[in-house]
PDB file of C-alpha atoms in Angstrom:
ATOM      1  CA  MET W   1     -34.046   4.262   1.242  1.00 53.00           C
ATOM      2  CA  SER W   2     -31.751   7.026   1.586  1.00 77.00           C
ATOM      3  CA  ILE W   3     -30.560   5.793   4.664  1.00 82.00           C
ATOM      4  CA  ILE W   4     -29.150   2.077   2.900  1.00 81.00           C
ATOM      5  CA  ASP W   5     -28.385   4.271  -0.331  1.00 83.00           C
ATOM      6  CA  ASP W   6     -25.335   6.068   2.554  1.00 87.00           C
ATOM      7  CA  PHE W   7     -24.647   2.739   4.039  1.00 86.00           C
ATOM      8  CA  LEU W   8     -23.597   1.356   0.565  1.00 87.00           C
ATOM      9  CA  LYS W   9     -22.148   4.972  -0.432  1.00 89.00           C
ATOM     10  CA  ASP W  10     -19.601   4.963   2.122  1.00 90.00           C
ATOM     11  CA  ALA W  11     -18.904   1.121   1.986  1.00 89.00           C
ATOM     12  CA  ARG W  12     -17.970   1.841  -1.489  1.00 90.00           C
ATOM     13  CA  GLU W  13     -15.680   5.170  -0.578  1.00 92.00           C
ATOM     14  CA  HIS W  14     -14.035   2.396   2.740  1.00 91.00           C
ATOM     15  CA  MET W  15     -12.874  -0.009  -0.019  1.00 90.00           C
ATOM     16  CA  ASP W  16     -11.933   2.357  -2.702  1.00 91.00           C
ATOM     17  CA  LYS W  17      -9.806   3.488   0.078  1.00 90.00           C
ATOM     18  CA  SER W  18      -8.534   0.346   1.249  1.00 90.00           C
ATOM     19  CA  VAL W  19      -7.530  -0.445  -2.501  1.00 89.00           C
ATOM     20  CA  ASP W  20      -5.262   2.413  -3.028  1.00 90.00           C
ATOM     21  CA  ALA W  21      -3.924   1.545   0.275  1.00 88.00           C
ATOM     22  CA  THR W  22      -3.133  -1.562  -1.315  1.00 88.00           C
ATOM     23  CA  ARG W  23      -1.530  -0.067  -4.541  1.00 85.00           C
ATOM     24  CA  GLY W  24       0.352   2.601  -2.380  1.00 82.00           C
ATOM     25  CA  LYS W  25       2.060  -0.312  -0.779  1.00 82.00           C
ATOM     26  CA  PHE W  26       3.206  -2.385  -3.373  1.00 81.00           C
ATOM     27  CA  GLY W  27       4.915   0.762  -4.526  1.00 75.00           C
ATOM     28  CA  SER W  28       7.113   0.676  -2.096  1.00 70.00           C
ATOM     29  CA  VAL W  29       7.660  -3.181  -2.673  1.00 71.00           C
ATOM     30  CA  ARG W  30      11.297  -3.163  -4.980  1.00 63.00           C
ATOM     31  CA  THR W  31      11.505  -4.484  -8.246  1.00 66.00           C
ATOM     32  CA  GLY W  32      14.322  -5.070 -10.422  1.00 66.00           C
ATOM     33  CA  ARG W  33      14.257  -1.007 -11.416  1.00 70.00           C
ATOM     34  CA  ALA W  34      14.768   2.414  -8.994  1.00 71.00           C
ATOM     35  CA  SER W  35      11.459   4.218  -7.808  1.00 74.00           C
ATOM     36  CA  PRO W  36      11.788   7.354  -5.057  1.00 76.00           C
ATOM     37  CA  ALA W  37       8.528   5.266  -3.856  1.00 76.00           C
ATOM     38  CA  LEU W  38      10.820   2.553  -2.499  1.00 75.00           C
ATOM     39  CA  LEU W  39      11.992   4.930   0.684  1.00 76.00           C
ATOM     40  CA  ASP W  40       8.525   6.248   0.629  1.00 76.00           C
ATOM     41  CA  ARG W  41       8.710   4.374   4.384  1.00 77.00           C
ATOM     42  CA  ILE W  42      11.817   5.412   5.472  1.00 81.00           C
ATOM     43  CA  ASN W  43      11.434   7.714   8.969  1.00 83.00           C
ATOM     44  CA  VAL W  44      14.870   9.323   9.938  1.00 82.00           C
ATOM     45  CA  ASP W  45      15.962  10.729  13.417  1.00 83.00           C
ATOM     46  CA  TYR W  46      15.730  14.261  12.594  1.00 81.00           C
ATOM     47  CA  TYR W  47      17.237  16.286  16.001  1.00 83.00           C
ATOM     48  CA  GLY W  48      14.522  13.685  18.153  1.00 82.00           C
ATOM     49  CA  ALA W  49      12.082  13.666  16.027  1.00 82.00           C
ATOM     50  CA  GLN W  50      11.282  10.758  13.857  1.00 84.00           C
ATOM     51  CA  THR W  51      10.451  12.472  10.321  1.00 82.00           C
ATOM     52  CA  PRO W  52       9.506  11.009   6.620  1.00 83.00           C
ATOM     53  CA  LEU W  53      12.720  10.726   4.552  1.00 78.00           C
ATOM     54  CA  LYS W  54      10.739  12.903   1.847  1.00 81.00           C
ATOM     55  CA  GLN W  55      10.057  15.804   3.889  1.00 83.00           C
ATOM     56  CA  LEU W  56      13.983  15.191   4.514  1.00 82.00           C
ATOM     57  CA  ALA W  57      16.087  15.370   1.614  1.00 83.00           C
ATOM     58  CA  THR W  58      15.029  14.913  -2.611  1.00 83.00           C
ATOM     59  CA  VAL W  59      14.585  11.410  -3.951  1.00 83.00           C
ATOM     60  CA  SER W  60      14.996  10.775  -7.294  1.00 83.00           C
ATOM     61  CA  ALA W  61      15.618   8.204 -10.103  1.00 81.00           C
ATOM     62  CA  PRO W  62      18.138   9.616 -12.986  1.00 81.00           C
ATOM     63  CA  GLU W  63      19.214   5.841 -14.336  1.00 80.00           C
ATOM     64  CA  ALA W  64      17.433   2.337 -14.069  1.00 76.00           C
ATOM     65  CA  ARG W  65      19.440   1.235 -11.218  1.00 78.00           C
ATOM     66  CA  LEU W  66      20.234   4.039  -9.147  1.00 82.00           C
ATOM     67  CA  LEU W  67      18.098   6.475  -6.686  1.00 82.00           C
ATOM     68  CA  THR W  68      19.978   9.417  -5.250  1.00 85.00           C
ATOM     69  CA  VAL W  69      18.633  11.118  -1.549  1.00 82.00           C
ATOM     70  CA  GLN W  70      20.019  14.871  -1.826  1.00 85.00           C
ATOM     71  CA  PRO W  71      19.036  16.330   1.584  1.00 85.00           C
ATOM     72  CA  TYR W  72      17.929  19.845   2.751  1.00 86.00           C
ATOM     73  CA  ASP W  73      20.788  20.114   5.589  1.00 82.00           C
ATOM     74  CA  LYS W  74      23.754  18.731   4.317  1.00 81.00           C
ATOM     75  CA  SER W  75      23.846  17.883   8.726  1.00 82.00           C
ATOM     76  CA  SER W  76      21.314  15.092   8.223  1.00 80.00           C
ATOM     77  CA  ILE W  77      23.019  13.175   5.394  1.00 82.00           C
ATOM     78  CA  LYS W  78      24.318  10.818   8.863  1.00 83.00           C
ATOM     79  CA  ALA W  79      20.499  10.224  10.010  1.00 84.00           C
ATOM     80  CA  ILE W  80      19.497   9.661   6.500  1.00 82.00           C
ATOM     81  CA  GLU W  81      22.152   7.316   5.567  1.00 83.00           C
ATOM     82  CA  ARG W  82      22.055   5.404   9.488  1.00 84.00           C
ATOM     83  CA  SER W  83      17.762   4.686   8.519  1.00 83.00           C
ATOM     84  CA  ILE W  84      18.314   3.655   4.850  1.00 80.00           C
ATOM     85  CA  LEU W  85      20.537   0.981   6.437  1.00 79.00           C
ATOM     86  CA  GLU W  86      18.468  -0.020   9.023  1.00 79.00           C
ATOM     87  CA  SER W  87      15.433  -0.396   6.926  1.00 75.00           C
ATOM     88  CA  ASP W  88      13.805  -3.332   5.425  1.00 67.00           C
ATOM     89  CA  VAL W  89      14.929  -1.966   1.682  1.00 69.00           C
ATOM     90  CA  GLY W  90      17.887  -3.749   1.189  1.00 72.00           C
ATOM     91  CA  LEU W  91      19.989  -1.091   0.179  1.00 76.00           C
ATOM     92  CA  THR W  92      23.579   0.583   1.224  1.00 80.00           C
ATOM     93  CA  PRO W  93      23.293   3.790   0.881  1.00 82.00           C
ATOM     94  CA  ASN W  94      26.884   5.155  -0.851  1.00 83.00           C
ATOM     95  CA  ASN W  95      27.437   9.077   0.553  1.00 82.00           C
ATOM     96  CA  ASP W  96      30.083  11.937  -1.223  1.00 83.00           C
ATOM     97  CA  GLY W  97      29.405  14.323   1.652  1.00 78.00           C
ATOM     98  CA  SER W  98      26.097  16.273  -0.431  1.00 80.00           C
ATOM     99  CA  ILE W  99      24.055  13.512  -1.948  1.00 84.00           C
ATOM    100  CA  ILE W 100      23.806   9.786  -1.197  1.00 84.00           C
ATOM    101  CA  ARG W 101      23.409   7.347  -4.448  1.00 85.00           C
ATOM    102  CA  LEU W 102      21.713   4.136  -3.810  1.00 82.00           C
ATOM    103  CA  GLN W 103      22.724   1.302  -6.687  1.00 80.00           C
ATOM    104  CA  VAL W 104      19.465  -1.285  -7.010  1.00 77.00           C
ATOM    105  CA  PRO W 105      20.933  -4.247  -7.637  1.00 76.00           C
ATOM    106  CA  GLU W 106      19.682  -7.177  -9.893  1.00 77.00           C
ATOM    107  CA  LEU W 107      16.825  -9.053  -8.031  1.00 75.00           C
ATOM    108  CA  THR W 108      17.997 -13.192  -7.527  1.00 79.00           C
ATOM    109  CA  GLU W 109      15.433 -15.303  -8.947  1.00 81.00           C
ATOM    110  CA  GLU W 110      14.785 -16.276  -5.151  1.00 81.00           C
ATOM    111  CA  ARG W 111      14.800 -12.386  -3.569  1.00 78.00           C
ATOM    112  CA  ARG W 112      11.614 -11.846  -6.674  1.00 81.00           C
ATOM    113  CA  ARG W 113      10.058 -15.547  -4.928  1.00 84.00           C
ATOM    114  CA  GLN W 114       9.973 -13.444  -1.268  1.00 82.00           C
ATOM    115  CA  LEU W 115       9.013 -10.041  -2.908  1.00 82.00           C
ATOM    116  CA  VAL W 116       5.779 -12.659  -4.572  1.00 85.00           C
ATOM    117  CA  LYS W 117       4.644 -13.914  -0.913  1.00 86.00           C
ATOM    118  CA  VAL W 118       5.380 -10.756   0.076  1.00 84.00           C
ATOM    119  CA  VAL W 119       2.717  -8.474  -1.994  1.00 86.00           C
ATOM    120  CA  ARG W 120       0.421 -11.353  -1.546  1.00 90.00           C
ATOM    121  CA  GLY W 121       0.578 -11.429   1.680  1.00 89.00           C
ATOM    122  CA  LEU W 122      -0.306  -7.363   1.400  1.00 89.00           C
ATOM    123  CA  ALA W 123      -3.148  -8.243  -1.417  1.00 91.00           C
ATOM    124  CA  GLU W 124      -4.685 -10.654   2.129  1.00 93.00           C
ATOM    125  CA  GLU W 125      -4.488  -7.375   3.950  1.00 91.00           C
ATOM    126  CA  GLY W 126      -6.216  -5.521   1.724  1.00 91.00           C
ATOM    127  CA  LYS W 127      -8.786  -8.346   0.954  1.00 93.00           C
ATOM    128  CA  VAL W 128      -9.321  -8.553   5.007  1.00 93.00           C
ATOM    129  CA  ALA W 129      -9.779  -4.222   5.684  1.00 93.00           C
ATOM    130  CA  ILE W 130     -12.439  -4.670   2.789  1.00 91.00           C
ATOM    131  CA  ARG W 131     -14.599  -7.818   4.440  1.00 93.00           C
ATOM    132  CA  ASN W 132     -13.907  -6.151   7.514  1.00 93.00           C
ATOM    133  CA  ILE W 133     -15.675  -3.117   6.053  1.00 90.00           C
ATOM    134  CA  ARG W 134     -18.877  -5.463   4.712  1.00 91.00           C
ATOM    135  CA  ARG W 135     -18.944  -7.290   7.834  1.00 92.00           C
ATOM    136  CA  ASP W 136     -19.669  -3.738   9.642  1.00 92.00           C
ATOM    137  CA  THR W 137     -21.849  -2.503   7.200  1.00 89.00           C
ATOM    138  CA  MET W 138     -23.727  -5.972   7.771  1.00 88.00           C
ATOM    139  CA  HIS W 139     -24.033  -5.238  10.376  1.00 89.00           C
ATOM    140  CA  ASP W 140     -25.178  -1.385  10.042  1.00 87.00           C
ATOM    141  CA  LEU W 141     -27.947  -2.752   7.859  1.00 83.00           C
ATOM    142  CA  ARG W 142     -28.960  -5.248  10.167  1.00 84.00           C
ATOM    143  CA  GLU W 143     -29.640  -2.615  13.278  1.00 86.00           C
ATOM    144  CA  LEU W 144     -31.712   0.232  10.743  1.00 82.00           C
ATOM    145  CA  ARG W 145     -33.659  -3.411  10.125  1.00 81.00           C
ATOM    146  CA  ASP W 146     -34.050  -4.235  13.061  1.00 83.00           C
ATOM    147  CA  ALA W 147     -34.523  -0.310  14.804  1.00 80.00           C
ATOM    148  CA  GLY W 148     -38.001  -0.659  11.764  1.00 81.00           C
ATOM    149  CA  GLU W 149     -35.863   1.933  10.023  1.00 78.00           C
ATOM    150  CA  ALA W 150     -35.728  -0.748   6.928  1.00 76.00           C
ATOM    151  CA  GLY W 151     -37.781  -3.468   5.928  1.00 80.00           C
ATOM    152  CA  SER W 152     -36.190  -6.613   5.578  1.00 77.00           C
ATOM    153  CA  ASP W 153     -37.103  -6.424   1.328  1.00 81.00           C
ATOM    154  CA  ASP W 154     -34.661  -3.531   1.480  1.00 82.00           C
ATOM    155  CA  GLU W 155     -32.123  -5.377   4.211  1.00 81.00           C
ATOM    156  CA  HIS W 156     -31.663  -7.861   2.061  1.00 84.00           C
ATOM    157  CA  ARG W 157     -31.603  -5.823  -1.422  1.00 86.00           C
ATOM    158  CA  ALA W 158     -28.402  -3.528   0.096  1.00 84.00           C
ATOM    159  CA  GLU W 159     -27.067  -7.189   1.751  1.00 88.00           C
ATOM    160  CA  GLU W 160     -27.211  -8.488  -2.230  1.00 89.00           C
ATOM    161  CA  ALA W 161     -26.075  -4.556  -3.483  1.00 89.00           C
ATOM    162  CA  LEU W 162     -22.920  -4.647  -0.807  1.00 89.00           C
ATOM    163  CA  GLN W 163     -21.896  -8.504  -1.286  1.00 92.00           C
ATOM    164  CA  LYS W 164     -21.436  -7.873  -5.481  1.00 92.00           C
ATOM    165  CA  LEU W 165     -19.720  -4.634  -4.246  1.00 91.00           C
ATOM    166  CA  THR W 166     -16.996  -6.884  -2.234  1.00 92.00           C
ATOM    167  CA  ASP W 167     -16.445  -9.024  -4.949  1.00 93.00           C
ATOM    168  CA  GLU W 168     -15.754  -6.045  -7.333  1.00 93.00           C
ATOM    169  CA  LYS W 169     -13.687  -4.916  -5.479  1.00 91.00           C
ATOM    170  CA  VAL W 170     -11.974  -7.883  -4.334  1.00 93.00           C
ATOM    171  CA  LYS W 171     -11.163  -8.577  -8.370  1.00 94.00           C
ATOM    172  CA  GLU W 172     -10.038  -5.219  -8.317  1.00 92.00           C
ATOM    173  CA  LEU W 173      -7.491  -5.749  -5.739  1.00 93.00           C
ATOM    174  CA  ASP W 174      -6.175  -9.504  -7.280  1.00 93.00           C
ATOM    175  CA  ALA W 175      -5.931  -7.300 -10.637  1.00 93.00           C
ATOM    176  CA  VAL W 176      -3.241  -5.351  -8.839  1.00 89.00           C
ATOM    177  CA  LEU W 177      -1.565  -8.476  -7.298  1.00 91.00           C
ATOM    178  CA  LYS W 178      -1.319  -9.798 -10.969  1.00 91.00           C
ATOM    179  CA  ALA W 179       0.464  -6.777 -12.074  1.00 88.00           C
ATOM    180  CA  LYS W 180       2.500  -6.242  -9.494  1.00 86.00           C
ATOM    181  CA  GLU W 181       3.802 -10.288  -9.588  1.00 86.00           C
ATOM    182  CA  GLU W 182       4.574  -9.490 -13.302  1.00 84.00           C
ATOM    183  CA  GLU W 183       6.470  -6.363 -12.307  1.00 80.00           C
ATOM    184  CA  ILE W 184       8.483  -8.717 -10.334  1.00 79.00           C
ATOM    185  CA  LEU W 185       9.359 -11.594 -11.861  1.00 79.00           C
ATOM    186  CA  GLU W 186       9.871  -9.872 -15.133  1.00 74.00           C
ATOM    187  CA  VAL W 187      13.494 -10.149 -15.719  1.00 61.00           C
TER     188      VAL W 187
END
């Protein structure tokens, strides 16, 4: 039954992308150490266009608690500074006219707990996305059966394989979540 295999392969690819997307979102959640990924979600109003920060500047982490942002165009430094201030990263920019420095403060216990809640919410969004992929694929399999293109035994086997795949991806997300929680809570 190659059409069923195609559906399952498609579902696996989509679920992999959901896990990767969640992993990427985890990268933008601040832990105690500086990481250029913290600024990935920041867009800057550059001559009237919302432009991703990484297209306007080089972001690096020269020290464990310091990020530097070096704009390619010095005239954009004020706009970049404003975008960082207005974002949800919680860092205060310091600029000397050519480079912006961001001190990453030590996280308080309370802030760590808040960040754990944030990553749990992101993980839940990822799980919902995986379950939605399962639901859509199940729907496609039922349509195949109803159209007479697949027998109910084949459909049942495919649904079992799909459920196993879903469980596997949810478990993978849980492992990624656990690692991120430990990273956040590590003092």
